[in-house]
Amino acid sequence: LNISIKFVFLNIIFALTLNFSIFFSLFCFPAYSQNNNSNHVNVLMYHRFGEAKYPSTNIKLSQFKEHIKEIKKDQYNVINLNDAIKAIKNEIKIPDKSISITIDDAYLSVFKKAWPILKENNFTFTLFVSTDVIDRKLSNYMTWDQIRELMDHGVTIGSQTKSHPHMHRLDSEKILHRTVLAYPTYKTQ
């Protein structure tokens, strides 16, 4: 996975700061999301799909399908996270009601349950991966081959570092260090 360290670091910071804005702007504050500011983006963040055993990080498939049904409406524009970053930096203009989709942790349910739905609807997304769990080949996580398949279909891969620490507890130097530790794995995979 040929990802530059700078890009990975920007993706991490961006995801941490915007992960929950979509829910509030679309469902709690619809007037805000209907304004004419055309250079903002809302980010939907997911983890697990249809895994009721993990309620704190799971979304029911029926709920996820309702989310997809809502954002399929003509009024929304799903964009790649890279474009969202460029828009926030005022490098490009994006349409009002733009949405980026991110998925954390590379759980197997992403590949088996969410990916078919997202692919069917032609929605781009960014998958954030922690390399340790993939390298350890844990059964509830995707494999490098599955991650490559997503990449081959236009999915952007971002880093959650090597060990997936609670980054809000780390300073920027430690975040960068942990990201750099993951880089050799991305480069070879």
PDB file of C-alpha atoms in Angstrom:
ATOM      1  CA  LEU A   1       0.000   0.000   0.000  1.00  0.00           C
ATOM      2  CA  ASN A   2       1.936   2.953  -1.264  1.00  0.00           C
ATOM      3  CA  ILE A   3       0.872   5.645   1.221  1.00  0.00           C
ATOM      4  CA  SER A   4       3.014   8.632   2.127  1.00  0.00           C
ATOM      5  CA  ILE A   5       3.517   9.429   5.788  1.00  0.00           C
ATOM      6  CA  LYS A   6       2.272  12.988   5.344  1.00  0.00           C
ATOM      7  CA  PHE A   7      -0.956  11.805   3.720  1.00  0.00           C
ATOM      8  CA  VAL A   8      -1.545   9.211   6.432  1.00  0.00           C
ATOM      9  CA  PHE A   9      -0.976  11.784   9.178  1.00  0.00           C
ATOM     10  CA  LEU A  10      -3.410  14.227   7.547  1.00  0.00           C
ATOM     11  CA  ASN A  11      -6.017  11.486   7.217  1.00  0.00           C
ATOM     12  CA  ILE A  12      -5.690  10.581  10.887  1.00  0.00           C
ATOM     13  CA  ILE A  13      -6.044  14.162  12.084  1.00  0.00           C
ATOM     14  CA  PHE A  14      -8.898  14.826   9.667  1.00  0.00           C
ATOM     15  CA  ALA A  15     -10.812  11.710  10.716  1.00  0.00           C
ATOM     16  CA  LEU A  16     -10.371  12.461  14.394  1.00  0.00           C
ATOM     17  CA  THR A  17     -11.759  15.977  14.035  1.00  0.00           C
ATOM     18  CA  LEU A  18     -14.724  15.313  11.755  1.00  0.00           C
ATOM     19  CA  ASN A  19     -15.944  11.809  12.468  1.00  0.00           C
ATOM     20  CA  PHE A  20     -19.219  12.657  14.153  1.00  0.00           C
ATOM     21  CA  SER A  21     -20.316  15.777  12.288  1.00  0.00           C
ATOM     22  CA  ILE A  22     -22.526  14.043   9.725  1.00  0.00           C
ATOM     23  CA  PHE A  23     -25.046  12.703  12.208  1.00  0.00           C
ATOM     24  CA  PHE A  24     -25.512  16.060  13.875  1.00  0.00           C
ATOM     25  CA  SER A  25     -25.666  18.114  10.707  1.00  0.00           C
ATOM     26  CA  LEU A  26     -28.038  15.837   8.808  1.00  0.00           C
ATOM     27  CA  PHE A  27     -30.314  14.612  11.547  1.00  0.00           C
ATOM     28  CA  CYS A  28     -30.056  16.991  14.508  1.00  0.00           C
ATOM     29  CA  PHE A  29     -29.496  20.289  12.737  1.00  0.00           C
ATOM     30  CA  PRO A  30     -30.991  19.991   9.249  1.00  0.00           C
ATOM     31  CA  ALA A  31     -31.139  23.767   8.823  1.00  0.00           C
ATOM     32  CA  TYR A  32     -27.367  23.918   9.202  1.00  0.00           C
ATOM     33  CA  SER A  33     -26.800  21.276   6.531  1.00  0.00           C
ATOM     34  CA  GLN A  34     -29.122  23.125   4.178  1.00  0.00           C
ATOM     35  CA  ASN A  35     -27.165  26.357   4.144  1.00  0.00           C
ATOM     36  CA  ASN A  36     -25.343  27.595   1.074  1.00  0.00           C
ATOM     37  CA  ASN A  37     -21.794  27.159   2.339  1.00  0.00           C
ATOM     38  CA  SER A  38     -20.467  25.002  -0.472  1.00  0.00           C
ATOM     39  CA  ASN A  39     -17.064  24.184   0.952  1.00  0.00           C
ATOM     40  CA  HIS A  40     -17.774  22.052   3.968  1.00  0.00           C
ATOM     41  CA  VAL A  41     -18.135  18.330   4.278  1.00  0.00           C
ATOM     42  CA  ASN A  42     -19.761  15.985   6.745  1.00  0.00           C
ATOM     43  CA  VAL A  43     -18.139  12.670   7.584  1.00  0.00           C
ATOM     44  CA  LEU A  44     -19.983   9.463   8.365  1.00  0.00           C
ATOM     45  CA  MET A  45     -17.856   7.094  10.427  1.00  0.00           C
ATOM     46  CA  TYR A  46     -18.593   3.414  10.848  1.00  0.00           C
ATOM     47  CA  HIS A  47     -16.863   0.417  12.422  1.00  0.00           C
ATOM     48  CA  ARG A  48     -18.816  -2.849  12.338  1.00  0.00           C
ATOM     49  CA  PHE A  49     -21.823  -3.922  10.294  1.00  0.00           C
ATOM     50  CA  GLY A  50     -24.444  -6.404  11.462  1.00  0.00           C
ATOM     51  CA  GLU A  51     -22.420  -7.550  14.473  1.00  0.00           C
ATOM     52  CA  ALA A  52     -24.903  -7.217  17.340  1.00  0.00           C
ATOM     53  CA  LYS A  53     -22.367  -8.762  19.722  1.00  0.00           C
ATOM     54  CA  TYR A  54     -20.534  -5.390  19.666  1.00  0.00           C
ATOM     55  CA  PRO A  55     -23.245  -2.750  20.193  1.00  0.00           C
ATOM     56  CA  SER A  56     -20.905   0.165  20.902  1.00  0.00           C
ATOM     57  CA  THR A  57     -19.243  -0.026  17.477  1.00  0.00           C
ATOM     58  CA  ASN A  58     -21.855  -1.833  15.414  1.00  0.00           C
ATOM     59  CA  ILE A  59     -24.583  -0.591  13.126  1.00  0.00           C
ATOM     60  CA  LYS A  60     -27.485  -2.875  12.289  1.00  0.00           C
ATOM     61  CA  LEU A  61     -27.616  -3.663   8.584  1.00  0.00           C
ATOM     62  CA  SER A  62     -31.159  -2.321   8.419  1.00  0.00           C
ATOM     63  CA  GLN A  63     -29.945   0.999   9.858  1.00  0.00           C
ATOM     64  CA  PHE A  64     -26.994   1.104   7.481  1.00  0.00           C
ATOM     65  CA  LYS A  65     -29.289   0.498   4.522  1.00  0.00           C
ATOM     66  CA  GLU A  66     -31.471   3.375   5.718  1.00  0.00           C
ATOM     67  CA  HIS A  67     -28.404   5.622   5.881  1.00  0.00           C
ATOM     68  CA  ILE A  68     -27.515   4.624   2.319  1.00  0.00           C
ATOM     69  CA  LYS A  69     -31.084   5.213   1.188  1.00  0.00           C
ATOM     70  CA  GLU A  70     -30.970   8.719   2.687  1.00  0.00           C
ATOM     71  CA  ILE A  71     -27.633   9.728   1.226  1.00  0.00           C
ATOM     72  CA  LYS A  72     -28.580   8.332  -2.195  1.00  0.00           C
ATOM     73  CA  LYS A  73     -31.073  11.158  -2.509  1.00  0.00           C
ATOM     74  CA  ASP A  74     -30.102  13.694  -5.150  1.00  0.00           C
ATOM     75  CA  GLN A  75     -29.442  16.346  -2.549  1.00  0.00           C
ATOM     76  CA  TYR A  76     -26.279  14.629  -1.239  1.00  0.00           C
ATOM     77  CA  ASN A  77     -22.874  14.258  -2.849  1.00  0.00           C
ATOM     78  CA  VAL A  78     -20.577  11.467  -1.623  1.00  0.00           C
ATOM     79  CA  ILE A  79     -16.935  12.431  -2.099  1.00  0.00           C
ATOM     80  CA  ASN A  80     -13.573  10.863  -1.409  1.00  0.00           C
ATOM     81  CA  LEU A  81     -11.925  11.867   1.857  1.00  0.00           C
ATOM     82  CA  ASN A  82      -8.941  13.215  -0.098  1.00  0.00           C
ATOM     83  CA  ASP A  83     -11.276  15.687  -1.826  1.00  0.00           C
ATOM     84  CA  ALA A  84     -12.804  16.585   1.520  1.00  0.00           C
ATOM     85  CA  ILE A  85      -9.361  17.451   2.864  1.00  0.00           C
ATOM     86  CA  LYS A  86      -8.615  19.548  -0.221  1.00  0.00           C
ATOM     87  CA  ALA A  87     -11.923  21.376   0.200  1.00  0.00           C
ATOM     88  CA  ILE A  88     -11.283  22.149   3.851  1.00  0.00           C
ATOM     89  CA  LYS A  89      -7.898  23.551   2.812  1.00  0.00           C
ATOM     90  CA  ASN A  90      -9.742  25.613   0.137  1.00  0.00           C
ATOM     91  CA  GLU A  91      -7.841  23.894  -2.663  1.00  0.00           C
ATOM     92  CA  ILE A  92     -11.037  22.787  -4.420  1.00  0.00           C
ATOM     93  CA  LYS A  93     -14.728  23.632  -4.276  1.00  0.00           C
ATOM     94  CA  ILE A  94     -17.256  20.939  -3.455  1.00  0.00           C
ATOM     95  CA  PRO A  95     -21.048  20.971  -3.655  1.00  0.00           C
ATOM     96  CA  ASP A  96     -23.195  21.716  -0.646  1.00  0.00           C
ATOM     97  CA  LYS A  97     -24.210  18.659   1.376  1.00  0.00           C
ATOM     98  CA  SER A  98     -21.061  16.742   0.519  1.00  0.00           C
ATOM     99  CA  ILE A  99     -20.429  13.615   2.544  1.00  0.00           C
ATOM    100  CA  SER A 100     -17.350  11.458   3.054  1.00  0.00           C
ATOM    101  CA  ILE A 101     -17.682   7.947   4.413  1.00  0.00           C
ATOM    102  CA  THR A 102     -14.999   6.497   6.672  1.00  0.00           C
ATOM    103  CA  ILE A 103     -14.788   3.064   8.212  1.00  0.00           C
ATOM    104  CA  ASP A 104     -12.417   2.251  11.053  1.00  0.00           C
ATOM    105  CA  ASP A 105     -10.599  -0.930  11.999  1.00  0.00           C
ATOM    106  CA  ALA A 106     -10.969  -3.157   8.880  1.00  0.00           C
ATOM    107  CA  TYR A 107     -13.328  -5.602  10.551  1.00  0.00           C
ATOM    108  CA  LEU A 108     -14.353  -8.511   8.342  1.00  0.00           C
ATOM    109  CA  SER A 109     -17.964  -7.293   8.345  1.00  0.00           C
ATOM    110  CA  VAL A 110     -16.800  -4.282   6.326  1.00  0.00           C
ATOM    111  CA  PHE A 111     -15.731  -6.544   3.498  1.00  0.00           C
ATOM    112  CA  LYS A 112     -18.553  -9.074   3.736  1.00  0.00           C
ATOM    113  CA  LYS A 113     -21.531  -6.846   4.617  1.00  0.00           C
ATOM    114  CA  ALA A 114     -20.861  -3.136   4.020  1.00  0.00           C
ATOM    115  CA  TRP A 115     -18.677  -3.304   0.908  1.00  0.00           C
ATOM    116  CA  PRO A 116     -21.315  -5.029  -1.256  1.00  0.00           C
ATOM    117  CA  ILE A 117     -23.846  -2.316  -0.331  1.00  0.00           C
ATOM    118  CA  LEU A 118     -21.418   0.554  -0.857  1.00  0.00           C
ATOM    119  CA  LYS A 119     -20.168  -0.939  -4.128  1.00  0.00           C
ATOM    120  CA  GLU A 120     -23.717  -1.458  -5.414  1.00  0.00           C
ATOM    121  CA  ASN A 121     -24.440   2.214  -4.750  1.00  0.00           C
ATOM    122  CA  ASN A 122     -21.115   3.374  -6.202  1.00  0.00           C
ATOM    123  CA  PHE A 123     -20.111   5.106  -2.953  1.00  0.00           C
ATOM    124  CA  THR A 124     -16.480   5.796  -2.275  1.00  0.00           C
ATOM    125  CA  PHE A 125     -15.109   5.498   1.243  1.00  0.00           C
ATOM    126  CA  THR A 126     -11.900   5.497   3.243  1.00  0.00           C
ATOM    127  CA  LEU A 127     -10.931   2.472   5.317  1.00  0.00           C
ATOM    128  CA  PHE A 128      -8.629   3.143   8.261  1.00  0.00           C
ATOM    129  CA  VAL A 129      -6.426   0.157   9.074  1.00  0.00           C
ATOM    130  CA  SER A 130      -4.247  -0.714  12.044  1.00  0.00           C
ATOM    131  CA  THR A 131      -1.510  -2.961  10.693  1.00  0.00           C
ATOM    132  CA  ASP A 132      -0.920  -5.166  13.760  1.00  0.00           C
ATOM    133  CA  VAL A 133      -4.305  -6.902  13.688  1.00  0.00           C
ATOM    134  CA  ILE A 134      -4.079  -7.529   9.954  1.00  0.00           C
ATOM    135  CA  ASP A 135      -0.521  -8.891  10.238  1.00  0.00           C
ATOM    136  CA  ARG A 136      -1.632 -11.170  13.088  1.00  0.00           C
ATOM    137  CA  LYS A 137      -4.393 -12.557  10.819  1.00  0.00           C
ATOM    138  CA  LEU A 138      -7.120 -12.302  13.434  1.00  0.00           C
ATOM    139  CA  SER A 139     -10.284 -14.011  12.208  1.00  0.00           C
ATOM    140  CA  ASN A 140     -12.617 -11.049  12.707  1.00  0.00           C
ATOM    141  CA  TYR A 141     -10.471  -8.716  10.587  1.00  0.00           C
ATOM    142  CA  MET A 142      -9.916  -8.375   6.880  1.00  0.00           C
ATOM    143  CA  THR A 143      -6.835  -9.794   5.180  1.00  0.00           C
ATOM    144  CA  TRP A 144      -4.296  -7.830   3.153  1.00  0.00           C
ATOM    145  CA  ASP A 145      -5.742  -9.471   0.019  1.00  0.00           C
ATOM    146  CA  GLN A 146      -9.213  -8.181   0.892  1.00  0.00           C
ATOM    147  CA  ILE A 147      -7.820  -4.709   1.581  1.00  0.00           C
ATOM    148  CA  ARG A 148      -6.026  -4.770  -1.792  1.00  0.00           C
ATOM    149  CA  GLU A 149      -9.283  -5.772  -3.470  1.00  0.00           C
ATOM    150  CA  LEU A 150     -10.994  -2.731  -1.966  1.00  0.00           C
ATOM    151  CA  MET A 151      -8.110  -0.543  -3.163  1.00  0.00           C
ATOM    152  CA  ASP A 152      -8.429  -2.006  -6.653  1.00  0.00           C
ATOM    153  CA  HIS A 153     -12.033  -0.757  -6.627  1.00  0.00           C
ATOM    154  CA  GLY A 154     -11.099   2.790  -5.612  1.00  0.00           C
ATOM    155  CA  VAL A 155     -11.351   2.584  -1.829  1.00  0.00           C
ATOM    156  CA  THR A 156      -8.831   4.846  -0.088  1.00  0.00           C
ATOM    157  CA  ILE A 157      -6.780   3.237   2.669  1.00  0.00           C
ATOM    158  CA  GLY A 158      -5.708   5.312   5.663  1.00  0.00           C
ATOM    159  CA  SER A 159      -3.628   4.417   8.683  1.00  0.00           C
ATOM    160  CA  GLN A 160      -4.704   3.899  12.259  1.00  0.00           C
ATOM    161  CA  THR A 161      -1.035   3.361  13.030  1.00  0.00           C
ATOM    162  CA  LYS A 162       0.525   0.034  13.906  1.00  0.00           C
ATOM    163  CA  SER A 163      -1.229  -0.590  17.208  1.00  0.00           C
ATOM    164  CA  HIS A 164      -4.375   1.604  17.167  1.00  0.00           C
ATOM    165  CA  PRO A 165      -3.676   3.664  20.302  1.00  0.00           C
ATOM    166  CA  HIS A 166      -6.163   6.113  21.760  1.00  0.00           C
ATOM    167  CA  MET A 167      -4.715   8.990  19.774  1.00  0.00           C
ATOM    168  CA  HIS A 168      -6.591  11.702  21.616  1.00  0.00           C
ATOM    169  CA  ARG A 169      -4.328  10.845  24.550  1.00  0.00           C
ATOM    170  CA  LEU A 170      -1.119  11.271  22.511  1.00  0.00           C
ATOM    171  CA  ASP A 171       0.744  14.360  21.429  1.00  0.00           C
ATOM    172  CA  SER A 172       1.414  14.917  17.729  1.00  0.00           C
ATOM    173  CA  GLU A 173       4.990  13.598  17.965  1.00  0.00           C
ATOM    174  CA  LYS A 174       3.816  10.248  19.363  1.00  0.00           C
ATOM    175  CA  ILE A 175       1.057  10.020  16.754  1.00  0.00           C
ATOM    176  CA  LEU A 176       3.586  10.579  13.982  1.00  0.00           C
ATOM    177  CA  HIS A 177       5.962   8.003  15.517  1.00  0.00           C
ATOM    178  CA  ARG A 178       3.242   5.351  15.709  1.00  0.00           C
ATOM    179  CA  THR A 179       2.210   6.130  12.149  1.00  0.00           C
ATOM    180  CA  VAL A 180       5.796   5.764  10.963  1.00  0.00           C
ATOM    181  CA  LEU A 181       5.948   2.335  12.666  1.00  0.00           C
ATOM    182  CA  ALA A 182       3.025   1.203  10.499  1.00  0.00           C
ATOM    183  CA  TYR A 183       4.480   2.581   7.263  1.00  0.00           C
ATOM    184  CA  PRO A 184       6.802  -0.362   6.415  1.00  0.00           C
ATOM    185  CA  THR A 185       3.843  -2.759   6.566  1.00  0.00           C
ATOM    186  CA  TYR A 186       1.762  -0.559   4.268  1.00  0.00           C
ATOM    187  CA  LYS A 187       4.635  -0.218   1.846  1.00  0.00           C
ATOM    188  CA  THR A 188       5.217  -3.976   1.574  1.00  0.00           C
ATOM    189  CA  GLN A 189       1.568  -4.966   1.494  1.00  0.00           C
TER     190      GLN A 189
END
